[in-house]
Coordinates of C-alpha atoms in Angstrom, one line a residue:
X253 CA -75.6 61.5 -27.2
X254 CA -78.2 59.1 -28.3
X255 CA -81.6 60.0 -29.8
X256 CA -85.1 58.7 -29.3
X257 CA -87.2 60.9 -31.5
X258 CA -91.2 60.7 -30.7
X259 CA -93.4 61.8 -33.6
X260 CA -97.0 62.5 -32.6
X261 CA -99.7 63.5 -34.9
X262 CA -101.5 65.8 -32.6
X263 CA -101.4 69.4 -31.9
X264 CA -99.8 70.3 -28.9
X265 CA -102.3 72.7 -27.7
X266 CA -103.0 72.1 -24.2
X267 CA -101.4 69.7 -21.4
X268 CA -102.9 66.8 -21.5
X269 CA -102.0 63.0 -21.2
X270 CA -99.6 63.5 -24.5
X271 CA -98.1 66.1 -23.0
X272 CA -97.5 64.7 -19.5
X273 CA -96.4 61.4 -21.1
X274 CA -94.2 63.4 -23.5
X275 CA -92.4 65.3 -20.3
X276 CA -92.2 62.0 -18.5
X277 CA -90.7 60.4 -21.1
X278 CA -88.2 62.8 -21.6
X279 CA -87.0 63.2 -18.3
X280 CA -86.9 59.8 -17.4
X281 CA -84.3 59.9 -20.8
X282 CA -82.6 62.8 -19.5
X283 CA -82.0 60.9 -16.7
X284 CA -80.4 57.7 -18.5
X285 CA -77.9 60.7 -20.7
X286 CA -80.6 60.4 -23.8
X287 CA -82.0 63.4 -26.0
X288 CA -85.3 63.3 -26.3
X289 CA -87.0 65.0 -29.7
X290 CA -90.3 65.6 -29.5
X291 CA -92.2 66.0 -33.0
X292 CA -95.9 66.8 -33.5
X293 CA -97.9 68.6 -36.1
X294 CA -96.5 71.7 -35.0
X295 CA -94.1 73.0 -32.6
X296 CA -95.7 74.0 -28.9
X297 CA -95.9 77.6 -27.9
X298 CA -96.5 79.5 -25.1
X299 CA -97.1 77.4 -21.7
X300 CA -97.5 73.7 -23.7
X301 CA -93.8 74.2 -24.7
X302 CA -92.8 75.3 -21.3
X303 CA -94.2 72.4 -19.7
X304 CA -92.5 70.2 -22.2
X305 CA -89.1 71.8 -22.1
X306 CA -86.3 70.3 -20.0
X307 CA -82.5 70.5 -21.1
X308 CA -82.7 67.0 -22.9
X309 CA -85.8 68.1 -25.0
X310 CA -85.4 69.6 -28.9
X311 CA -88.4 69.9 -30.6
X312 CA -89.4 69.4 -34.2
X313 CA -92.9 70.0 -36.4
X314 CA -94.0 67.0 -39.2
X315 CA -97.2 68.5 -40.8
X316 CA -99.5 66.4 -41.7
X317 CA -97.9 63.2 -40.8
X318 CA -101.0 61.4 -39.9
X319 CA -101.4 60.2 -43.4
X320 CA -97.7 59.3 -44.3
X321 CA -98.0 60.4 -47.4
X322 CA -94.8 61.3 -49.9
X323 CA -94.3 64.5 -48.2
X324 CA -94.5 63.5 -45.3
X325 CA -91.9 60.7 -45.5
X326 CA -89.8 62.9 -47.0
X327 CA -90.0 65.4 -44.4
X328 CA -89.3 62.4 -41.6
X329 CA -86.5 61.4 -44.0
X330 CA -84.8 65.0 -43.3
X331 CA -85.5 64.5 -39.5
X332 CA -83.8 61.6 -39.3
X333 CA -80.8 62.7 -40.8
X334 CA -81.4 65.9 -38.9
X335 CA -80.9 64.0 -35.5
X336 CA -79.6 60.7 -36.0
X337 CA -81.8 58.7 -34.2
X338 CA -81.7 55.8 -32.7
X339 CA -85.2 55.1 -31.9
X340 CA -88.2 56.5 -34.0
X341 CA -91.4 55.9 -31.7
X342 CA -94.8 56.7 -34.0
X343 CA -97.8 57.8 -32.1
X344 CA -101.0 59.1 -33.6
X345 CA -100.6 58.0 -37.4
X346 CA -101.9 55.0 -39.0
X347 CA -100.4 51.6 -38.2
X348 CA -100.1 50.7 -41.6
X349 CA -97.8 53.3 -43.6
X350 CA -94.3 53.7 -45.1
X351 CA -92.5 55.3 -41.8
X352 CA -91.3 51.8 -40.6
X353 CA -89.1 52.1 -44.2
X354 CA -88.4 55.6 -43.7
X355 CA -86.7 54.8 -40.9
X356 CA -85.1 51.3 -42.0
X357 CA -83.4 53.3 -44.7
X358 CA -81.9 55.8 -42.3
X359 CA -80.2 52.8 -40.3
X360 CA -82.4 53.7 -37.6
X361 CA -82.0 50.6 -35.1
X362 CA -85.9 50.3 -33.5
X363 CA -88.9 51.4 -34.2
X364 CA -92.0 51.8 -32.2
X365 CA -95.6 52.6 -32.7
X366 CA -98.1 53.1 -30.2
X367 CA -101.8 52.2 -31.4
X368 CA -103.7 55.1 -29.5
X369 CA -107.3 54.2 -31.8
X370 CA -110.5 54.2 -31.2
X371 CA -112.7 51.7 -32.6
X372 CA -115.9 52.4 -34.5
X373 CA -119.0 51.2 -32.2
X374 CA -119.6 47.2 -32.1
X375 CA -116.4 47.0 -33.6
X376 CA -115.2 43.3 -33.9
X377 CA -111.4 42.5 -33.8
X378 CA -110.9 39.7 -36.4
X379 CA -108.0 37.7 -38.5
X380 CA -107.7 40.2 -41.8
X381 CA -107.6 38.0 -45.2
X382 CA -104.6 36.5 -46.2
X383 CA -103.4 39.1 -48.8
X384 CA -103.8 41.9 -46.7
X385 CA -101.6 39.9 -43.5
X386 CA -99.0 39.5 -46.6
X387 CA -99.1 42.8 -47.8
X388 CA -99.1 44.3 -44.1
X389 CA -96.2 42.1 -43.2
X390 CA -94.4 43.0 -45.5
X391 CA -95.2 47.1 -45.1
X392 CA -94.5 46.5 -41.3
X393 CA -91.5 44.5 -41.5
X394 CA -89.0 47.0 -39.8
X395 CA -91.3 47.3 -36.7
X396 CA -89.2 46.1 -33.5
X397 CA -93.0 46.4 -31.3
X398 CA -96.1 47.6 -31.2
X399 CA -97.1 48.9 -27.6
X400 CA -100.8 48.7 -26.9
X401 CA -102.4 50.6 -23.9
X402 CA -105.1 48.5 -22.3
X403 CA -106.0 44.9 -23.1
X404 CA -108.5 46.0 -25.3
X405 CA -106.3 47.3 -27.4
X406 CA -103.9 44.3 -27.3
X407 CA -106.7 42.0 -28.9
X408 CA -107.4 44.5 -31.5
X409 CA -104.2 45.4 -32.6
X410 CA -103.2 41.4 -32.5
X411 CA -106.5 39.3 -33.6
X412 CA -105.8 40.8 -37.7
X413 CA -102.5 38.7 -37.5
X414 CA -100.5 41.4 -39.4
X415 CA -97.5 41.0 -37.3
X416 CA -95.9 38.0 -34.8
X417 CA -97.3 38.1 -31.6
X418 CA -94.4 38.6 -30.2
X419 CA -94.0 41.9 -31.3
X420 CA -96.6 43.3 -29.7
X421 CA -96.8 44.6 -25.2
X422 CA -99.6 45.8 -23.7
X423 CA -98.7 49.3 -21.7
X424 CA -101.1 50.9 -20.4
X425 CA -101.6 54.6 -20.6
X426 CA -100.3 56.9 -17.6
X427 CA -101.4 59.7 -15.5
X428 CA -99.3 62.0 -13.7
X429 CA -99.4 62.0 -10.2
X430 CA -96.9 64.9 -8.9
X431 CA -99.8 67.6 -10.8
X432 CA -102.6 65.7 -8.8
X433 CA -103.0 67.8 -6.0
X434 CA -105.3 67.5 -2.8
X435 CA -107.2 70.6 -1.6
X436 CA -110.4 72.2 -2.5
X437 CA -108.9 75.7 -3.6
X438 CA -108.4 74.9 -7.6
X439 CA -112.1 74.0 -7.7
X440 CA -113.5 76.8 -5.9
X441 CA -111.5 78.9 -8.4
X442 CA -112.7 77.0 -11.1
X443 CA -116.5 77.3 -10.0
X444 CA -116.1 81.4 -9.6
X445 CA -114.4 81.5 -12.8
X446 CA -117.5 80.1 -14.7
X447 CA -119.7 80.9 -12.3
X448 CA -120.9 78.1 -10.8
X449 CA -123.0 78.5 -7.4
X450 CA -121.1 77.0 -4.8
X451 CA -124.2 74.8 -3.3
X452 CA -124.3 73.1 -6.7
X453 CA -123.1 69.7 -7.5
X454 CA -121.3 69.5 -10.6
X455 CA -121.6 66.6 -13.3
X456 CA -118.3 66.8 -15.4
X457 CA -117.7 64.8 -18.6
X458 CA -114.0 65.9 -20.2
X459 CA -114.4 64.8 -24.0
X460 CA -114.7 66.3 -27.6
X461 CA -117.9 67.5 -28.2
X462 CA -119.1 65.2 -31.2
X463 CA -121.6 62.4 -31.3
X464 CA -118.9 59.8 -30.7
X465 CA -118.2 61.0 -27.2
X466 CA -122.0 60.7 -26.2
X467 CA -122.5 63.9 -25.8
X468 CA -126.4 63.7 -27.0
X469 CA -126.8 61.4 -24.1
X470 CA -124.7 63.6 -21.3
X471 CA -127.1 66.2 -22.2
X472 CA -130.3 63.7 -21.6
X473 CA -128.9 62.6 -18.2
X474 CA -128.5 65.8 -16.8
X475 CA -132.4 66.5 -18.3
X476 CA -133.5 62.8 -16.2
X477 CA -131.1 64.2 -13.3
X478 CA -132.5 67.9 -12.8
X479 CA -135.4 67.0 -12.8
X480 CA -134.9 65.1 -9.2
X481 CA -132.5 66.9 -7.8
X482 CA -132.2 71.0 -8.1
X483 CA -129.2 71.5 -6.9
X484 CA -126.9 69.5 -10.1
X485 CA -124.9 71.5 -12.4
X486 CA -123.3 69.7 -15.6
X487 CA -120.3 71.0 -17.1
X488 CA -119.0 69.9 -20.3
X489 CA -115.3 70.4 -21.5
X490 CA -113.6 70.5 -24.8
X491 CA -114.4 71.9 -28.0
X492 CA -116.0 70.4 -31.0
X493 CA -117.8 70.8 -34.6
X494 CA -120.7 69.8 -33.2
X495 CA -120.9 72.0 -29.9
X496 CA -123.2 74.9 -30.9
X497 CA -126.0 72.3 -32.0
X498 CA -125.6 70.4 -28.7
X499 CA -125.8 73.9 -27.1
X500 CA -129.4 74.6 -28.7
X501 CA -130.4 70.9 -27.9
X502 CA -129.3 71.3 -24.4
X503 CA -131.6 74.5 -24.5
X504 CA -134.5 73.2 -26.4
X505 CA -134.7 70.4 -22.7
X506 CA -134.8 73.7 -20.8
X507 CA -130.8 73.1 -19.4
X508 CA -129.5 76.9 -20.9
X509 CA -128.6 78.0 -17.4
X510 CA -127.7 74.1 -16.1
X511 CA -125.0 73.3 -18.2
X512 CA -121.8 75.0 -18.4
X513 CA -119.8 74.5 -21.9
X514 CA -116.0 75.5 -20.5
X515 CA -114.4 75.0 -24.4
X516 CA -110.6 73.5 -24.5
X517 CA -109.6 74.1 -21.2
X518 CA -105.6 74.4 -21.6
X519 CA -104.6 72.3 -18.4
X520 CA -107.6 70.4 -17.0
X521 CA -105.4 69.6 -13.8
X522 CA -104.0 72.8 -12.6
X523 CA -107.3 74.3 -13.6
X524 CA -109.5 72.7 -11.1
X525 CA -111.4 70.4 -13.6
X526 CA -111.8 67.5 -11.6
X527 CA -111.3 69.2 -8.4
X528 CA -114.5 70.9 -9.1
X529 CA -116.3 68.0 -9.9
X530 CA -117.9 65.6 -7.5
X531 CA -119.0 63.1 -10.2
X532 CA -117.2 62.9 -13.5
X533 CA -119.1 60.4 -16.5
X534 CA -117.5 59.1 -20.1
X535 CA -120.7 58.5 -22.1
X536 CA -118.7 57.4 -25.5
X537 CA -120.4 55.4 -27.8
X538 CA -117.5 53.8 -29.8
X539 CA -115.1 51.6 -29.0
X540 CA -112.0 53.5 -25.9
X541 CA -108.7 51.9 -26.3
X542 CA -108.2 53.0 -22.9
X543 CA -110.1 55.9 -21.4
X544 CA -107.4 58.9 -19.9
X545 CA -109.8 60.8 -18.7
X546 CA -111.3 58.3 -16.6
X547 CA -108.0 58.0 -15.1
X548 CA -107.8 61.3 -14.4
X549 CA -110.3 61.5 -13.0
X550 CA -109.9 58.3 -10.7
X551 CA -106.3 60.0 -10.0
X552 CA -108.1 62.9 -8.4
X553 CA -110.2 60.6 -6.3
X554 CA -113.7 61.3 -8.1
X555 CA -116.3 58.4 -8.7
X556 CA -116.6 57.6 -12.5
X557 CA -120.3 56.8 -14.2
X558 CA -119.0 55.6 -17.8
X559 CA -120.1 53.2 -20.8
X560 CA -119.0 49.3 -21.3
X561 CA -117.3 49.8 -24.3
X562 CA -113.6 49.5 -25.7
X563 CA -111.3 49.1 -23.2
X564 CA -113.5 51.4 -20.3
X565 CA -114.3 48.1 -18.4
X566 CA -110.4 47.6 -17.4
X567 CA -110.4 50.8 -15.3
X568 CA -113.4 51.0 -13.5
X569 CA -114.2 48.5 -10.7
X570 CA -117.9 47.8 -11.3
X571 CA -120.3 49.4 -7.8
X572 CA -116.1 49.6 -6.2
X573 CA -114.8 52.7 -7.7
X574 CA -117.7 53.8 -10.1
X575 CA -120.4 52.6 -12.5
X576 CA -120.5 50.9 -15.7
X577 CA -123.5 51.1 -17.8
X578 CA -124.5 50.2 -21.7
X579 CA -123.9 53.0 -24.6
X580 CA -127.3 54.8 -25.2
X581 CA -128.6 53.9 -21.8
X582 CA -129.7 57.4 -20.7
X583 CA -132.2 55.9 -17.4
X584 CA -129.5 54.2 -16.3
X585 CA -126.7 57.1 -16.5
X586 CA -129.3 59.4 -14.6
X587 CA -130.2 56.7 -12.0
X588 CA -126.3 55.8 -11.3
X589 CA -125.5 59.6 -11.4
X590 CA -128.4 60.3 -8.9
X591 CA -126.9 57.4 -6.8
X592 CA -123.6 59.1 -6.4
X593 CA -125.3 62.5 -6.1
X594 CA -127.5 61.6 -3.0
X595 CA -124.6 59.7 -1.0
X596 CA -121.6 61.2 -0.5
X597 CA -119.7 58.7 2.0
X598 CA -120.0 56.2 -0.9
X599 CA -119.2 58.9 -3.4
X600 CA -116.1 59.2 -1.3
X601 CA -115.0 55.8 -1.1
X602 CA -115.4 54.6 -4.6
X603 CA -113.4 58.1 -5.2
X604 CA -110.6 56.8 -3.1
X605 CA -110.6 53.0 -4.4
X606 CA -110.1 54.8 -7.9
X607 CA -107.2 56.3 -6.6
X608 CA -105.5 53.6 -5.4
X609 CA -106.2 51.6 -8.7
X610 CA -104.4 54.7 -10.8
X611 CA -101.3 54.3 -8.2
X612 CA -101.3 50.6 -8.6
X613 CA -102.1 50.3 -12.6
X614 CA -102.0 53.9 -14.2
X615 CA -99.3 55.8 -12.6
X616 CA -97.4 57.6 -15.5
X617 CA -93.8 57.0 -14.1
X618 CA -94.3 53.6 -13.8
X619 CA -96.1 52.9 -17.2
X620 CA -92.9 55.0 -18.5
X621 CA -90.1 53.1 -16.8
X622 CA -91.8 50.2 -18.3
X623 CA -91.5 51.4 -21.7
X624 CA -88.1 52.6 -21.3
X625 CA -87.1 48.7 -20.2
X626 CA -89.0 47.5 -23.8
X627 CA -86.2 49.8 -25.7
X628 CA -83.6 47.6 -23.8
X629 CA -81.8 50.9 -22.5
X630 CA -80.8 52.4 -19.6
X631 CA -78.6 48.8 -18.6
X632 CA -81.8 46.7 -19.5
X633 CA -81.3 43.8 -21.3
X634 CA -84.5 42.5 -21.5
X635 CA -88.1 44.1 -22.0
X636 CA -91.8 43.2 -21.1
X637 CA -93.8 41.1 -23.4
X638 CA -97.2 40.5 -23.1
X639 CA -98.4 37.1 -22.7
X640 CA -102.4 36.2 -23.0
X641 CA -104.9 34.0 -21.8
X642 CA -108.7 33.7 -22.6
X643 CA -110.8 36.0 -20.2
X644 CA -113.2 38.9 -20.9
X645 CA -115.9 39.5 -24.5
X646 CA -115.2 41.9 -26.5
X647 CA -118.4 41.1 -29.1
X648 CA -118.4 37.5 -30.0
X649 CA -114.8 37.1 -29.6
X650 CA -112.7 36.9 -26.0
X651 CA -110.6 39.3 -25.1
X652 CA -107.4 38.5 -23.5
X653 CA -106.3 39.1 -19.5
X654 CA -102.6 39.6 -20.1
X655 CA -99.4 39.1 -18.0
X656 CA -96.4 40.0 -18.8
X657 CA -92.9 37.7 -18.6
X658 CA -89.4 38.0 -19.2
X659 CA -87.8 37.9 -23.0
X660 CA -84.9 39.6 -24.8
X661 CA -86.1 42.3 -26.7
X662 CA -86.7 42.0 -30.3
X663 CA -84.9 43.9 -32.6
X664 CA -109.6 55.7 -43.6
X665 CA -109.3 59.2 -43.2
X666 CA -108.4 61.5 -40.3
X667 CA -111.9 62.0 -39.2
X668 CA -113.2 58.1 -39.9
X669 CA -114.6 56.9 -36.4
X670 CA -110.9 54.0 -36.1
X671 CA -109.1 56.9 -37.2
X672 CA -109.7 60.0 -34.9
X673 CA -107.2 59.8 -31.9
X674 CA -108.3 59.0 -28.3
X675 CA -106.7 61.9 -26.1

């Protein structure tokens, strides 16, 4: 049977969009009589590696394989050989590392990497110097494609010139539809099981809880907010370093019994997340490749109030299916929040226009098949690649609208702001 192993460098700890793509993926393989390996930092346990399991699926742990050290070659090495691939797809781990060779030297046929990164705030894409575009090309030789997952992304991953053009296809990132169901029961359970009054209208922003992710300014919104309207509730969930000084902050504004910190919830879907909420918001202040939990959200039919940065802009219709307003701009988070809060027909329909635009753009099966076509199996001869023309401005450079067309396919530290992974 042939192989395609996936090597993410992430924790499987909840389900989230890795996990949903990583099920996807492997079923629509299944399907086409391919094993699917799935390798992260550590296996999944407990209800993750239920969700992930189908007959198809073997799974496999790479510690510390975000920084491709030695070891950690040397530990892929063994995988390899463990499972013969024939396709080694990299998420999660730096572009630039020794894998690519790893894999050469195993007489694996393709490999993939997927750039998932954030950028730092006002990031810039630019040509990189001529020495590092030799050194990188040489590195990155054994690279059949990059896949990038918004346009955004595209233009950074390609402006540095560290590979052909022609190497690179812009995917977009997925969100499973079959787990997005209708009905108001998942978020009434929700709202008893953090006790949330059921007159109240909750404020939901899904995130990390660090100063990336805008949480500073969440927190100031819902101060602006409450103070016109009684009846909001904010709810933040995740988990971060930072999350007991945001918790004193939010109670030094007098919002201790406003805002409800949830932690890591394990699956945001069947747990009544976005059900609950009626407006979800994605204040980050660096750079989104792509935003998933704005899809999400949009998948469940909730209006969106989110920041201009990174690669936001290409999921949210401006004043159609939510707002868009600048980083740092508390007024006028409050004031589009407030909007949504005190009209609930147009609530409703930008709810449902988001919808449509996650069936039409974002839908996970979809993105997948598309992928599957851009390893040239399954009977597919020929795979996706993105072409570009001039259109939207990212800084002082344009960023590219991209189509796609018909070719034969082509043979810092963890924590450092265009290093830490956007789930």
């Amino acid at each position: 049977m042939t192989t395609l192993l996936s090597l993410f460098g992430v924790e499987p700890r909840r389900i989230g969009g890795t996990e949903m793509f990583a099920r996807e993926l492997s079923q629509q393989l299944g399907e086409l009589g391919w094993k699917s390996v799935l390798c992260f930092l550590s296996e999944p346990t407990g209800d993750v590696r239920r969700f992930m399991e189908l007959p198809n699926v073997s799974f496999a742990a790479l510690p510390k394989s975000t920084n491709g050290d030695k070891q950690a070659r040397a530990n892929l090495n063994n995988l390899l050989q463990q499972f013969r691939s024939d396709i080694l797809h990299l998420h999660y781990v730096s572009f630039v590392s020794w894998y690519p060779w790893t894999a050469r030297l195993q007489s694996v046929p393709q490999i993939f990497f997927t750039d998932h990164h954030s950028r730092p705030n006002g990031y810039v894409p630019q040509r990189a110097p001529i020495w590092k575009r030799a050194a990188a090309r040489m590195i990155l030789q054994p690279l059949t494609k990059v896949i990038c997952v918004s346009n955004y992304g595209y233009q950074c991953m390609t402006a540095p010139d560290l590979l052909p053009r022609d190497r690179f296809e812009m995917i977009y990132n997925g969100v499973d539809l079959s787990r997005v169901k209708p009905g108001v029961e998942a978020g009434a359970v929700f709202r008893k099981r953090f006790s949330i009054p059921a007159d109240r209208k909750i404020v939901t922003q899904v995130s990390w809880i660090i100063p990336e992710k805008g949480v500073a300014d969440f927190i100031e919104m819902a101060r602006l907010v409450s103070a016109q309207r009684d009846d909001a509730h904010f709810v933040l969930v995740g988990d971060g370093a930072q999350r007991d000084q945001y918790v004193k902050e939010a109670a030094a504004k007098g919002l201790a019994d406003r805002i409800t910190w949830t932690g890591t919830i394990d699956d945001p879907f069947a747990e009544g997340v976005f059900a609950a909420a009626d407006v979800v918001c994605q204040f980050s202040r660096w750079e989104e490749v792509f935003g998933w939990m704005i899809a999400e959200a949009m998948a469940h039919g909730k209006p969106v109030v989110a920041t201009r940065v990174g690669g936001i802009p290409e999921l949210i219709v401006e004043g159609q299916s939510g707002f868009l307003v600048d980083r740092g701009d508390t007024e006028a988070m409050s004031k589009r929040v407030l909007q949504l809060l005190n009209d609930d027909d147009a609530g409703s329909r930008m709810g449902k226009l988001g919808r449509e635009i996650v069936q039409t753009k974002f839908d996970l099966s979809k993105n997948v098949t598309r992928l599957i076509r851009s390893y040239g199996i399954g009977g597919c001869e020929e795979s996706e690649v993105i072409e570009a023309t001039p259109a939207l401005q990212i800084g002082n450079q344009p960023a590219l609208e991209v189509y796609s067309s018909r070719r034969p396919s082509l043979p810092a530290s963890d924590k450092s702001p265009d290093k830490i992974f956007a789930r």
